[in-house]
């Protein structure tokens, strides 16, 4: 909602700082999170770089293979690594419900 803050860099940095503190408290690494200032109403930084936020030079996040960089929300979504699939392990399925069928 950067449009509601008049695309303020100070407000964005304040939110990043507060959110990073919370992320640390719950046990995650804030450096592994891409913080992207967006405006859904105007589409800023969603698919393409926004001219309304020239101060935003892009985001960087740490991953196992190094660092990933981007500028938009779409870049951040594309940078999400799929979880490892243990295909060499036995098949496991979640149990949803138990039915007793008489007969």
PDB file of C-alpha atoms in Angstrom:
ATOM      1  CA  UNK A   1       0.000   0.000   0.000  1.00  0.00           C
ATOM      2  CA  UNK A   2       2.797   2.370  -0.843  1.00  0.00           C
ATOM      3  CA  UNK A   3       0.320   4.707  -2.549  1.00  0.00           C
ATOM      4  CA  UNK A   4      -1.251   5.469   0.859  1.00  0.00           C
ATOM      5  CA  UNK A   5       2.148   6.631   2.158  1.00  0.00           C
ATOM      6  CA  UNK A   6       2.901   8.727  -0.938  1.00  0.00           C
ATOM      7  CA  UNK A   7       5.600   6.178  -1.864  1.00  0.00           C
ATOM      8  CA  UNK A   8       7.652   7.083   1.228  1.00  0.00           C
ATOM      9  CA  UNK A   9      11.055   5.415   1.509  1.00  0.00           C
ATOM     10  CA  UNK A  10      11.191   6.210   5.237  1.00  0.00           C
ATOM     11  CA  UNK A  11       7.871   4.461   5.881  1.00  0.00           C
ATOM     12  CA  UNK A  12       8.970   1.429   3.841  1.00  0.00           C
ATOM     13  CA  UNK A  13      12.229   1.164   5.819  1.00  0.00           C
ATOM     14  CA  UNK A  14      10.285   1.474   9.076  1.00  0.00           C
ATOM     15  CA  UNK A  15       7.980  -1.392   8.066  1.00  0.00           C
ATOM     16  CA  UNK A  16      10.931  -3.554   6.972  1.00  0.00           C
ATOM     17  CA  UNK A  17      12.606  -2.973  10.351  1.00  0.00           C
ATOM     18  CA  UNK A  18       9.466  -3.813  12.358  1.00  0.00           C
ATOM     19  CA  UNK A  19       8.668  -6.860  10.250  1.00  0.00           C
ATOM     20  CA  UNK A  20      12.263  -8.117  10.439  1.00  0.00           C
ATOM     21  CA  UNK A  21      12.127  -7.955  14.232  1.00  0.00           C
ATOM     22  CA  UNK A  22       8.930 -10.012  14.258  1.00  0.00           C
ATOM     23  CA  UNK A  23      10.353 -12.526  11.763  1.00  0.00           C
ATOM     24  CA  UNK A  24      13.409 -13.032  14.012  1.00  0.00           C
ATOM     25  CA  UNK A  25      11.183 -13.590  17.065  1.00  0.00           C
ATOM     26  CA  UNK A  26       9.313 -16.419  15.357  1.00  0.00           C
ATOM     27  CA  UNK A  27      12.560 -18.113  14.310  1.00  0.00           C
ATOM     28  CA  UNK A  28      13.044 -17.132  10.676  1.00  0.00           C
ATOM     29  CA  UNK A  29      15.929 -15.327   9.011  1.00  0.00           C
ATOM     30  CA  UNK A  30      14.814 -11.893   7.730  1.00  0.00           C
ATOM     31  CA  UNK A  31      17.626 -11.991   5.155  1.00  0.00           C
ATOM     32  CA  UNK A  32      15.769 -14.885   3.504  1.00  0.00           C
ATOM     33  CA  UNK A  33      12.705 -12.674   2.928  1.00  0.00           C
ATOM     34  CA  UNK A  34      12.223 -10.371  -0.063  1.00  0.00           C
ATOM     35  CA  UNK A  35      10.710  -7.049   1.021  1.00  0.00           C
ATOM     36  CA  UNK A  36       9.025  -5.396  -1.963  1.00  0.00           C
ATOM     37  CA  UNK A  37       7.217  -2.033  -1.752  1.00  0.00           C
ATOM     38  CA  UNK A  38       4.082  -2.396  -3.875  1.00  0.00           C
ATOM     39  CA  UNK A  39       0.835  -0.669  -4.656  1.00  0.00           C
ATOM     40  CA  UNK A  40      -1.825  -3.119  -5.725  1.00  0.00           C
ATOM     41  CA  UNK A  41      -4.178  -0.271  -6.589  1.00  0.00           C
ATOM     42  CA  UNK A  42      -1.735   1.223  -9.089  1.00  0.00           C
ATOM     43  CA  UNK A  43       0.191  -1.971  -9.909  1.00  0.00           C
ATOM     44  CA  UNK A  44       3.514  -0.495  -8.796  1.00  0.00           C
ATOM     45  CA  UNK A  45       6.335  -3.056  -8.465  1.00  0.00           C
ATOM     46  CA  UNK A  46       3.914  -5.908  -9.052  1.00  0.00           C
ATOM     47  CA  UNK A  47       4.979  -7.016 -12.538  1.00  0.00           C
ATOM     48  CA  UNK A  48       7.198  -4.145 -13.623  1.00  0.00           C
ATOM     49  CA  UNK A  49       9.500  -1.694 -11.870  1.00  0.00           C
ATOM     50  CA  UNK A  50       7.649   1.382 -10.613  1.00  0.00           C
ATOM     51  CA  UNK A  51       8.536   4.936 -11.668  1.00  0.00           C
ATOM     52  CA  UNK A  52       6.927   6.161  -8.405  1.00  0.00           C
ATOM     53  CA  UNK A  53       9.680   4.647  -6.242  1.00  0.00           C
ATOM     54  CA  UNK A  54      13.032   5.536  -7.845  1.00  0.00           C
ATOM     55  CA  UNK A  55      14.673   5.095  -4.437  1.00  0.00           C
ATOM     56  CA  UNK A  56      13.934   1.327  -4.476  1.00  0.00           C
ATOM     57  CA  UNK A  57      16.940  -0.366  -6.066  1.00  0.00           C
ATOM     58  CA  UNK A  58      15.605  -3.899  -5.643  1.00  0.00           C
ATOM     59  CA  UNK A  59      15.565  -6.662  -3.060  1.00  0.00           C
ATOM     60  CA  UNK A  60      18.116  -9.335  -2.180  1.00  0.00           C
ATOM     61  CA  UNK A  61      17.405 -12.516  -0.271  1.00  0.00           C
ATOM     62  CA  UNK A  62      19.650 -15.314   0.910  1.00  0.00           C
ATOM     63  CA  UNK A  63      19.032 -18.838  -0.325  1.00  0.00           C
ATOM     64  CA  UNK A  64      21.016 -22.061   0.056  1.00  0.00           C
ATOM     65  CA  UNK A  65      22.714 -21.556  -3.304  1.00  0.00           C
ATOM     66  CA  UNK A  66      23.733 -17.940  -2.587  1.00  0.00           C
ATOM     67  CA  UNK A  67      21.796 -14.722  -3.070  1.00  0.00           C
ATOM     68  CA  UNK A  68      18.833 -13.937  -5.310  1.00  0.00           C
ATOM     69  CA  UNK A  69      18.011 -10.420  -6.501  1.00  0.00           C
ATOM     70  CA  UNK A  70      14.993  -8.818  -8.107  1.00  0.00           C
ATOM     71  CA  UNK A  71      12.866  -5.697  -8.243  1.00  0.00           C
ATOM     72  CA  UNK A  72       9.219  -6.765  -8.396  1.00  0.00           C
ATOM     73  CA  UNK A  73       6.766  -8.954  -6.532  1.00  0.00           C
ATOM     74  CA  UNK A  74       6.697 -11.297  -9.528  1.00  0.00           C
ATOM     75  CA  UNK A  75      10.493 -11.644  -9.291  1.00  0.00           C
ATOM     76  CA  UNK A  76      10.136 -12.513  -5.597  1.00  0.00           C
ATOM     77  CA  UNK A  77       7.499 -15.157  -6.315  1.00  0.00           C
ATOM     78  CA  UNK A  78       9.593 -16.621  -9.137  1.00  0.00           C
ATOM     79  CA  UNK A  79      12.586 -16.816  -6.763  1.00  0.00           C
ATOM     80  CA  UNK A  80      10.788 -19.116  -4.313  1.00  0.00           C
ATOM     81  CA  UNK A  81      12.532 -22.474  -4.375  1.00  0.00           C
ATOM     82  CA  UNK A  82      10.277 -25.525  -4.349  1.00  0.00           C
ATOM     83  CA  UNK A  83      10.746 -27.802  -1.336  1.00  0.00           C
ATOM     84  CA  UNK A  84      12.921 -30.881  -1.712  1.00  0.00           C
ATOM     85  CA  UNK A  85      10.898 -33.977  -2.515  1.00  0.00           C
ATOM     86  CA  UNK A  86      12.297 -37.103  -0.836  1.00  0.00           C
ATOM     87  CA  UNK A  87      11.506 -39.391  -3.781  1.00  0.00           C
ATOM     88  CA  UNK A  88      13.856 -42.048  -2.392  1.00  0.00           C
ATOM     89  CA  UNK A  89      11.725 -42.398   0.776  1.00  0.00           C
ATOM     90  CA  UNK A  90       8.548 -44.456   1.273  1.00  0.00           C
ATOM     91  CA  UNK A  91       5.286 -42.876   0.133  1.00  0.00           C
ATOM     92  CA  UNK A  92       3.424 -41.009   2.856  1.00  0.00           C
ATOM     93  CA  UNK A  93      -0.084 -39.650   2.578  1.00  0.00           C
ATOM     94  CA  UNK A  94      -1.965 -37.423   5.013  1.00  0.00           C
ATOM     95  CA  UNK A  95      -4.834 -39.167   6.784  1.00  0.00           C
ATOM     96  CA  UNK A  96      -7.978 -37.078   6.428  1.00  0.00           C
ATOM     97  CA  UNK A  97     -10.689 -39.253   7.964  1.00  0.00           C
ATOM     98  CA  UNK A  98     -11.464 -42.840   8.969  1.00  0.00           C
ATOM     99  CA  UNK A  99     -14.522 -44.615   7.610  1.00  0.00           C
ATOM    100  CA  UNK A 100     -15.868 -47.871   9.027  1.00  0.00           C
ATOM    101  CA  UNK A 101     -17.700 -49.772   6.348  1.00  0.00           C
ATOM    102  CA  UNK A 102     -19.836 -52.599   7.641  1.00  0.00           C
ATOM    103  CA  UNK A 103     -20.497 -55.609   5.556  1.00  0.00           C
TER     104      UNK A 103
END
